[in-house]
PDB file of C-alpha atoms in Angstrom:
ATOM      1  CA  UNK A   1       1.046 -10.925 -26.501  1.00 56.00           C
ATOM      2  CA  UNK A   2       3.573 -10.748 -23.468  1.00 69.00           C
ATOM      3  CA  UNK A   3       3.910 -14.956 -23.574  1.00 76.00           C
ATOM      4  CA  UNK A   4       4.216 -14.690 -19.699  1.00 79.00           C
ATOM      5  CA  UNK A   5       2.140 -16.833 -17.902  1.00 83.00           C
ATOM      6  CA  UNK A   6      -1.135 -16.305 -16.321  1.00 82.00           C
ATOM      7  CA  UNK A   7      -1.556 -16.695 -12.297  1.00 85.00           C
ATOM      8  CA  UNK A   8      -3.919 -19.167 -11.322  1.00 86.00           C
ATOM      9  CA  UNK A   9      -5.606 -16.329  -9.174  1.00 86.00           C
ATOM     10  CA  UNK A  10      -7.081 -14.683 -12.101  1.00 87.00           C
ATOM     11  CA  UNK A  11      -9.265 -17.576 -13.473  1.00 88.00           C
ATOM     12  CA  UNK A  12     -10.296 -17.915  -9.484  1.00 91.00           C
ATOM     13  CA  UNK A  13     -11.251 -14.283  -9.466  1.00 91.00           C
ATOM     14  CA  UNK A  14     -13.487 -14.910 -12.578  1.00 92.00           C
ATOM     15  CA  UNK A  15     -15.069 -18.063 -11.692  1.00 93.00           C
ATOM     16  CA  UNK A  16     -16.011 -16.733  -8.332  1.00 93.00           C
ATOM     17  CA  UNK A  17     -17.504 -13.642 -10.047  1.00 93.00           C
ATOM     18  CA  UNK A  18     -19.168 -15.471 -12.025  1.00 92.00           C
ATOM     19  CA  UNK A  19     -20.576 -17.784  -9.051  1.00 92.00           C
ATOM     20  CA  UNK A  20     -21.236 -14.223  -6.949  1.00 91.00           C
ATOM     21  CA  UNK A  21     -23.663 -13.149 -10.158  1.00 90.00           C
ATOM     22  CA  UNK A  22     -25.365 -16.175 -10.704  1.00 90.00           C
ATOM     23  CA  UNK A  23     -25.857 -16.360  -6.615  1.00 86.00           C
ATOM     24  CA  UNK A  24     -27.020 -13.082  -6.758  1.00 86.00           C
ATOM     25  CA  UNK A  25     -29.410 -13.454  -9.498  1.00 86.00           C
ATOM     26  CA  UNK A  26     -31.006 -16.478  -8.106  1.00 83.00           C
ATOM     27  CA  UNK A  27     -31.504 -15.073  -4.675  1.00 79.00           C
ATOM     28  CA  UNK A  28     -32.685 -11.869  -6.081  1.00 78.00           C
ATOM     29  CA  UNK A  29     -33.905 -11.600 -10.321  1.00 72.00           C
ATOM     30  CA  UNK A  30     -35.512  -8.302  -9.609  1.00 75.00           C
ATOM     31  CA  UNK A  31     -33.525  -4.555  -9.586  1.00 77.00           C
ATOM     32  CA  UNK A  32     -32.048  -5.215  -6.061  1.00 78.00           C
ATOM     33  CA  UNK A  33     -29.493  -7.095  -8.045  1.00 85.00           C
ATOM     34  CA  UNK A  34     -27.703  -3.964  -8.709  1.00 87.00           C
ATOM     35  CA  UNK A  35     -26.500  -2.711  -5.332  1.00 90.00           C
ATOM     36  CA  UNK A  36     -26.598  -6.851  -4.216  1.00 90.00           C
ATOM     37  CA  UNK A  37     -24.135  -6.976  -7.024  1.00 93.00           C
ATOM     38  CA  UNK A  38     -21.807  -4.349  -5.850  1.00 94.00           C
ATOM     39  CA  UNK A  39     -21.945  -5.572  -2.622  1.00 95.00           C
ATOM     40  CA  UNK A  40     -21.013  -8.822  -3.399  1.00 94.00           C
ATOM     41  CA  UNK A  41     -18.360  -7.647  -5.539  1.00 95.00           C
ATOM     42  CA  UNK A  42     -16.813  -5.404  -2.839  1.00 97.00           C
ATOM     43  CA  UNK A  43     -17.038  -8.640  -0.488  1.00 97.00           C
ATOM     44  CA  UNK A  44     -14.811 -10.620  -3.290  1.00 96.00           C
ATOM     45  CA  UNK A  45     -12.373  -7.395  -3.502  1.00 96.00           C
ATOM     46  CA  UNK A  46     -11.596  -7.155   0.156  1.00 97.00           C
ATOM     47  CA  UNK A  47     -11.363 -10.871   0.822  1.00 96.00           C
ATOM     48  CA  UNK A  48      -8.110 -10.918  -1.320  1.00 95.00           C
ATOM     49  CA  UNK A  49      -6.746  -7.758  -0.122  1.00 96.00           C
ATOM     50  CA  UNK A  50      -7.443  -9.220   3.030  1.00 96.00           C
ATOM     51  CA  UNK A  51      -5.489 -12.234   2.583  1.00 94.00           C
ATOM     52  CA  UNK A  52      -2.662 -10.230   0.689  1.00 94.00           C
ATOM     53  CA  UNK A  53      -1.904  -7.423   3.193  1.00 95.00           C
ATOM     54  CA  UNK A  54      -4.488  -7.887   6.042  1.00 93.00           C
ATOM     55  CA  UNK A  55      -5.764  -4.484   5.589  1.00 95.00           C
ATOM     56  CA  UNK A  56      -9.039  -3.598   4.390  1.00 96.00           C
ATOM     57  CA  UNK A  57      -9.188  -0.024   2.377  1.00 96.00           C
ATOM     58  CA  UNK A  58     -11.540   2.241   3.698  1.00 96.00           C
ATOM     59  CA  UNK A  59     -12.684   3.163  -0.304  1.00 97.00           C
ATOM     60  CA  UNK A  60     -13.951  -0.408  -0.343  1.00 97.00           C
ATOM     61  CA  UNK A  61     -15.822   0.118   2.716  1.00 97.00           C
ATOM     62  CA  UNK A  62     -17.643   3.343   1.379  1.00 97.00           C
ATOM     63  CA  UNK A  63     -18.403   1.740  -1.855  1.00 97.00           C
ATOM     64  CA  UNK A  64     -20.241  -1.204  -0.077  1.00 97.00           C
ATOM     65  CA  UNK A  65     -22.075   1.312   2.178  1.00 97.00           C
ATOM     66  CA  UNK A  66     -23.081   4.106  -0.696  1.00 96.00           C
ATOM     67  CA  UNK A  67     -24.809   0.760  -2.079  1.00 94.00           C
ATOM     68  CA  UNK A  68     -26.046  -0.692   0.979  1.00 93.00           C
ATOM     69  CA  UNK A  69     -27.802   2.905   1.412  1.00 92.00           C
ATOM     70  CA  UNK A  70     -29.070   2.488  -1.622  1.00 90.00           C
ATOM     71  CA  UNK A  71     -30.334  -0.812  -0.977  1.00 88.00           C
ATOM     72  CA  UNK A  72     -32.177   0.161   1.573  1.00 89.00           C
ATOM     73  CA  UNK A  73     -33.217   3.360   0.128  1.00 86.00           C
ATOM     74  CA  UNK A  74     -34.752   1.402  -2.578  1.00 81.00           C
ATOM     75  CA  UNK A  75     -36.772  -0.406  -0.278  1.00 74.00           C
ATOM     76  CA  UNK A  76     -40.155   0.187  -2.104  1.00 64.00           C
ATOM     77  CA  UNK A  77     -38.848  -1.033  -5.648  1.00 67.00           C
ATOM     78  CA  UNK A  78     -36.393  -3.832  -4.052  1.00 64.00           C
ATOM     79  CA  UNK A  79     -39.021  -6.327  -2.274  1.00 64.00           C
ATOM     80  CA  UNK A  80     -36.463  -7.989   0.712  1.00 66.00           C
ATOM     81  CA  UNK A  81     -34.714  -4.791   1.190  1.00 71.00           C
ATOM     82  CA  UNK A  82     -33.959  -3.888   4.770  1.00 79.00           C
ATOM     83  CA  UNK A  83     -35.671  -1.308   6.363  1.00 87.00           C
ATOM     84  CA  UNK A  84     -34.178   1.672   7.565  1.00 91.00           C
ATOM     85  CA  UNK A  85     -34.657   0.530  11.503  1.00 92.00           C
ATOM     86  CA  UNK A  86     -33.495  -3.306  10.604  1.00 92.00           C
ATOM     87  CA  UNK A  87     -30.171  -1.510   8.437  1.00 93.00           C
ATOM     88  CA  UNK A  88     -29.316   1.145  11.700  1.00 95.00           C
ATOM     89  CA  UNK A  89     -29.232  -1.976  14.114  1.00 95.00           C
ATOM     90  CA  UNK A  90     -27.834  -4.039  11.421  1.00 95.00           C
ATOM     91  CA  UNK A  91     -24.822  -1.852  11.600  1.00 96.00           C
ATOM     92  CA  UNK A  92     -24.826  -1.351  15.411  1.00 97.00           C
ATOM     93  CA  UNK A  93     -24.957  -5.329  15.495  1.00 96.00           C
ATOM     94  CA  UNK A  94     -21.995  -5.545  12.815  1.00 96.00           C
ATOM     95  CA  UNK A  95     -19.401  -3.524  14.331  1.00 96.00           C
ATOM     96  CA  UNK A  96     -20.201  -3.740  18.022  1.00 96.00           C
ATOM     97  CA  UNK A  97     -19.377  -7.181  18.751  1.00 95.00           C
ATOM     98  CA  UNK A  98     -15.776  -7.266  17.005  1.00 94.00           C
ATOM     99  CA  UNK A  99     -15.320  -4.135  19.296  1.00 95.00           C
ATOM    100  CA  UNK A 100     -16.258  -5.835  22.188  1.00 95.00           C
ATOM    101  CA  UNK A 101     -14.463  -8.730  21.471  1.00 93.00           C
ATOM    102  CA  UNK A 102     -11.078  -6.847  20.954  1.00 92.00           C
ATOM    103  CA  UNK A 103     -11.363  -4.820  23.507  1.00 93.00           C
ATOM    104  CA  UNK A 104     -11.770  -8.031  26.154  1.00 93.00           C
ATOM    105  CA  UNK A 105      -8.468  -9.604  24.314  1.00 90.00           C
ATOM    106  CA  UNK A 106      -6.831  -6.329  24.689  1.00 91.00           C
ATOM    107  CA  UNK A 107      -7.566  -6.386  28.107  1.00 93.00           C
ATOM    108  CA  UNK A 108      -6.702 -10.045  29.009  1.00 91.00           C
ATOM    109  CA  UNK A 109      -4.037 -10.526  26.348  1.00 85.00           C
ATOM    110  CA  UNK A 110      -2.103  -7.311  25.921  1.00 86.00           C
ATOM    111  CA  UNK A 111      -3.077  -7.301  22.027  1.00 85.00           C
ATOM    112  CA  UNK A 112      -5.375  -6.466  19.333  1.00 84.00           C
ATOM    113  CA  UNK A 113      -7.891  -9.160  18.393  1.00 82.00           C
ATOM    114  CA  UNK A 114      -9.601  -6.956  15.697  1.00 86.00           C
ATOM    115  CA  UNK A 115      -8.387  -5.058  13.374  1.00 87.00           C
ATOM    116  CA  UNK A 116     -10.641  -2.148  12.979  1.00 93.00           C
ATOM    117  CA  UNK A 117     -11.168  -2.429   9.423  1.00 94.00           C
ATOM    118  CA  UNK A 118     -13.160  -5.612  10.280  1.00 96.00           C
ATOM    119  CA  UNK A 119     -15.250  -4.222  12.301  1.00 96.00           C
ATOM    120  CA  UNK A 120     -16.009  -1.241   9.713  1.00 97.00           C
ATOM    121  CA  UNK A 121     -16.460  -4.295   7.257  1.00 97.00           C
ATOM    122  CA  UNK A 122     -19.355  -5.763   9.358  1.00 97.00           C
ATOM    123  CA  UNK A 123     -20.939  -1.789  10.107  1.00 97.00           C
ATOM    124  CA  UNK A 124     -21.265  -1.824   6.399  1.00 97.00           C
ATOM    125  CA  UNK A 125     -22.448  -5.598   6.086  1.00 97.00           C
ATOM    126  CA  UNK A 126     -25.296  -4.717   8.772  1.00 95.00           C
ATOM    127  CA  UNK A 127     -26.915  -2.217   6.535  1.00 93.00           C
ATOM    128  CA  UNK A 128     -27.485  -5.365   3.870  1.00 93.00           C
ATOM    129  CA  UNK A 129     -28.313  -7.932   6.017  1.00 92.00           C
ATOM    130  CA  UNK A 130     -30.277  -6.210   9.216  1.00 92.00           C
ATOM    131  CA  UNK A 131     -29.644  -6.940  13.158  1.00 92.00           C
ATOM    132  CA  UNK A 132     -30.778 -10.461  12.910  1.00 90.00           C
ATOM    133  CA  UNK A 133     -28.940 -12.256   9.900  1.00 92.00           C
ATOM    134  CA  UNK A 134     -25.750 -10.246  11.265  1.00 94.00           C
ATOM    135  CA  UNK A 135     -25.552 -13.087  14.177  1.00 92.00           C
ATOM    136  CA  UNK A 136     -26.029 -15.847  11.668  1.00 94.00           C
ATOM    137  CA  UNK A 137     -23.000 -14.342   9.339  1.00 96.00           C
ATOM    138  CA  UNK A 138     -21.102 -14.161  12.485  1.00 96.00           C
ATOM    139  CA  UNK A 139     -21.759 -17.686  13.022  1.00 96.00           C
ATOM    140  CA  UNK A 140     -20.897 -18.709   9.784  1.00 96.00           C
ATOM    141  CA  UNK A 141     -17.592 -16.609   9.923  1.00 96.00           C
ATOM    142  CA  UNK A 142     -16.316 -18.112  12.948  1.00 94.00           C
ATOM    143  CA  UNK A 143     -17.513 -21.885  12.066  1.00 96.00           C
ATOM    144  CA  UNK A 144     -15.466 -21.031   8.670  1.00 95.00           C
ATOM    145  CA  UNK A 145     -12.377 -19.928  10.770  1.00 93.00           C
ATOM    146  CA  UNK A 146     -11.792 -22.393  13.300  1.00 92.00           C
ATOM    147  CA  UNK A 147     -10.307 -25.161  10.766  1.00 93.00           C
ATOM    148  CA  UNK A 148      -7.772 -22.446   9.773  1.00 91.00           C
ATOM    149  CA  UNK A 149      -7.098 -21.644  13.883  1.00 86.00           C
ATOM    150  CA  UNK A 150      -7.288 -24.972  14.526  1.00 89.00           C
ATOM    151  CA  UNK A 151      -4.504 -26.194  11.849  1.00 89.00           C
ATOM    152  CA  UNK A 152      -2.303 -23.252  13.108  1.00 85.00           C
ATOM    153  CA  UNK A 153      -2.471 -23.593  16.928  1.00 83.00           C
ATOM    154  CA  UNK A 154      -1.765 -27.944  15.882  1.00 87.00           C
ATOM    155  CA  UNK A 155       1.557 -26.127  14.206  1.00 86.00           C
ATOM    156  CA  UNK A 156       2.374 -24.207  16.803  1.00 80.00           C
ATOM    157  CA  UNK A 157       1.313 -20.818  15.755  1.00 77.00           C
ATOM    158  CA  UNK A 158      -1.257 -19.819  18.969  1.00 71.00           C
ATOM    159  CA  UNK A 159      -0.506 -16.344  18.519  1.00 69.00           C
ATOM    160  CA  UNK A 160      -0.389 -15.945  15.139  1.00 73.00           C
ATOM    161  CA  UNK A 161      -2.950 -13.147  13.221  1.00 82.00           C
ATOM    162  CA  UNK A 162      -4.879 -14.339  10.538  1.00 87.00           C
ATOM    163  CA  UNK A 163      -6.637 -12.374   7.941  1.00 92.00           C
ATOM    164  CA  UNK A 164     -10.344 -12.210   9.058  1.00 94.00           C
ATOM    165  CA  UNK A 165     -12.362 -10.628   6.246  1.00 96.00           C
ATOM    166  CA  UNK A 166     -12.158 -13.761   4.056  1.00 96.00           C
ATOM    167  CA  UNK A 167     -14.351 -15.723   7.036  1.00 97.00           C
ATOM    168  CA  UNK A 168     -16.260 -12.481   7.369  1.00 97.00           C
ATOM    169  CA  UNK A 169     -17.467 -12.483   3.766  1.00 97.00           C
ATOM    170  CA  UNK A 170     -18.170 -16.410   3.532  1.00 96.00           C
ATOM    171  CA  UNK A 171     -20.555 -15.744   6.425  1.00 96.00           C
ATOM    172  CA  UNK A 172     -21.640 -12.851   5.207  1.00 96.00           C
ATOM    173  CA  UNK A 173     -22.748 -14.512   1.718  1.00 95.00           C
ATOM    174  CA  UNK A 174     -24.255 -17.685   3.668  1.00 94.00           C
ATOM    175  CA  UNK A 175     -26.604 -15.709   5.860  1.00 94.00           C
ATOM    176  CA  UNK A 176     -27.775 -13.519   2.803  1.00 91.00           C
ATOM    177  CA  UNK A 177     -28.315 -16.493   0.771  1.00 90.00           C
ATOM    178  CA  UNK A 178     -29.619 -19.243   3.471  1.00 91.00           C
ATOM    179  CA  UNK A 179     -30.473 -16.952   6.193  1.00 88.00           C
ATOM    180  CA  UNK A 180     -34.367 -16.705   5.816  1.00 85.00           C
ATOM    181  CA  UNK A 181     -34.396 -20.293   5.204  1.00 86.00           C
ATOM    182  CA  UNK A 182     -32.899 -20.924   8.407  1.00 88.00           C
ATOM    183  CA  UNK A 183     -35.203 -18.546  10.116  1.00 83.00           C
ATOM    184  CA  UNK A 184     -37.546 -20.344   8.736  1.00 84.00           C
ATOM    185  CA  UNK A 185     -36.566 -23.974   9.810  1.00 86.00           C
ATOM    186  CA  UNK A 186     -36.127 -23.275  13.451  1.00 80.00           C
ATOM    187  CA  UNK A 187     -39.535 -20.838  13.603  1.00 80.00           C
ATOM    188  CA  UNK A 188     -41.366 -24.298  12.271  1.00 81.00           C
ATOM    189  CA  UNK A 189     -39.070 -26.505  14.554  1.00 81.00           C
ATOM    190  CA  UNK A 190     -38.883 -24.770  17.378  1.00 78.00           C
ATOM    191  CA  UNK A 191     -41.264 -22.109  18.178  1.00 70.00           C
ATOM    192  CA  UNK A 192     -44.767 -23.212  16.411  1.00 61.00           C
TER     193      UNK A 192
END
């Protein structure tokens, strides 16, 4: 034993594991749990990188999309994978509105509002999720965010960069997990 003490961080890590499997397994007990798993590890990874060094390895990024591949790949023994179509858009709808979005506040602002690793981060995301839940995780992301940019432009900080891929994960995870029922909700709702 080293007697030194243990960072809180660790047990947070495990317990949130631990909440990521049994998430996973209830949204999915069949063999799509496998690459769902690795995904949502790789989510947990790069939210706490993110919030460390507010960089986002590109290994991380290739892990998530190997599985996501095989997610979709898998498509006939997964039931709810995405199809090849819904995973190409998905990733077109992932990474093309960060780009848009920091290339406007480049323009108007004289600075980066994305950092390109989240919008490599959402590429990946789209081949999980498909075009359609990708503007729900958005959603969530942003909805997530805006206490943090609110308590930081109240202190003063307008300007300040925060680390994105923590928001981008929560939404992620929310419009895997309670996307279709949302769908769902506003098709009865709304449409019918």
């Amino acid at each position: 034993m080293c007697k030194k003490k243990i960072s809180p961080r660790y047990p947070i890590i495990e317990f949130l594991c631990g909440l990521l499997f049994a998430g996973m397994a209830y949204y999915s007990p069949t063999l799509s749990i496998v690459p769902l798993l690795v995904f949502s590890f790789v989510l947990l990874v790069i939210s706490f990188i993110d919030a460390d060094t507010m960089e986002i390895p590109d290994g991380l990024i290739i892990i998530g999309a190997v599985a996501g591949v095989f997610f979709v790949a898998g498509g006939f023994i997964f039931p709810g994978a995405t199809s090849w179509l819904d995973a190409l858009l998905g990733v077109i709808a992932g990474f093309a509105p960060l780009l848009i979005i920091d290339r406007i506040v480049i323009l108007l602002l004289k600075k980066d509002g994305f950092g390109y690793g989240d919008m490599k981060l959402m590429a990946m995301v789209g081949l999980f999720l498909g075009w359609q839940s990708m503007f729900l995780a958005f959603l969530f992301a942003f909805v997530s965010a805006s206490p943090v940019a609110l308590f930081l432009m109240i202190k003063g900080n307008r300007g300040a960069y925060i680390p994105f891929a923590p928001f981008l994960c929560i939404g992620t995870l929310a419009a895997l997990w309670f996307g279709q029922a949302i769908f769902d909700w506003y098709a009865v709702n709304y449409i019918f």
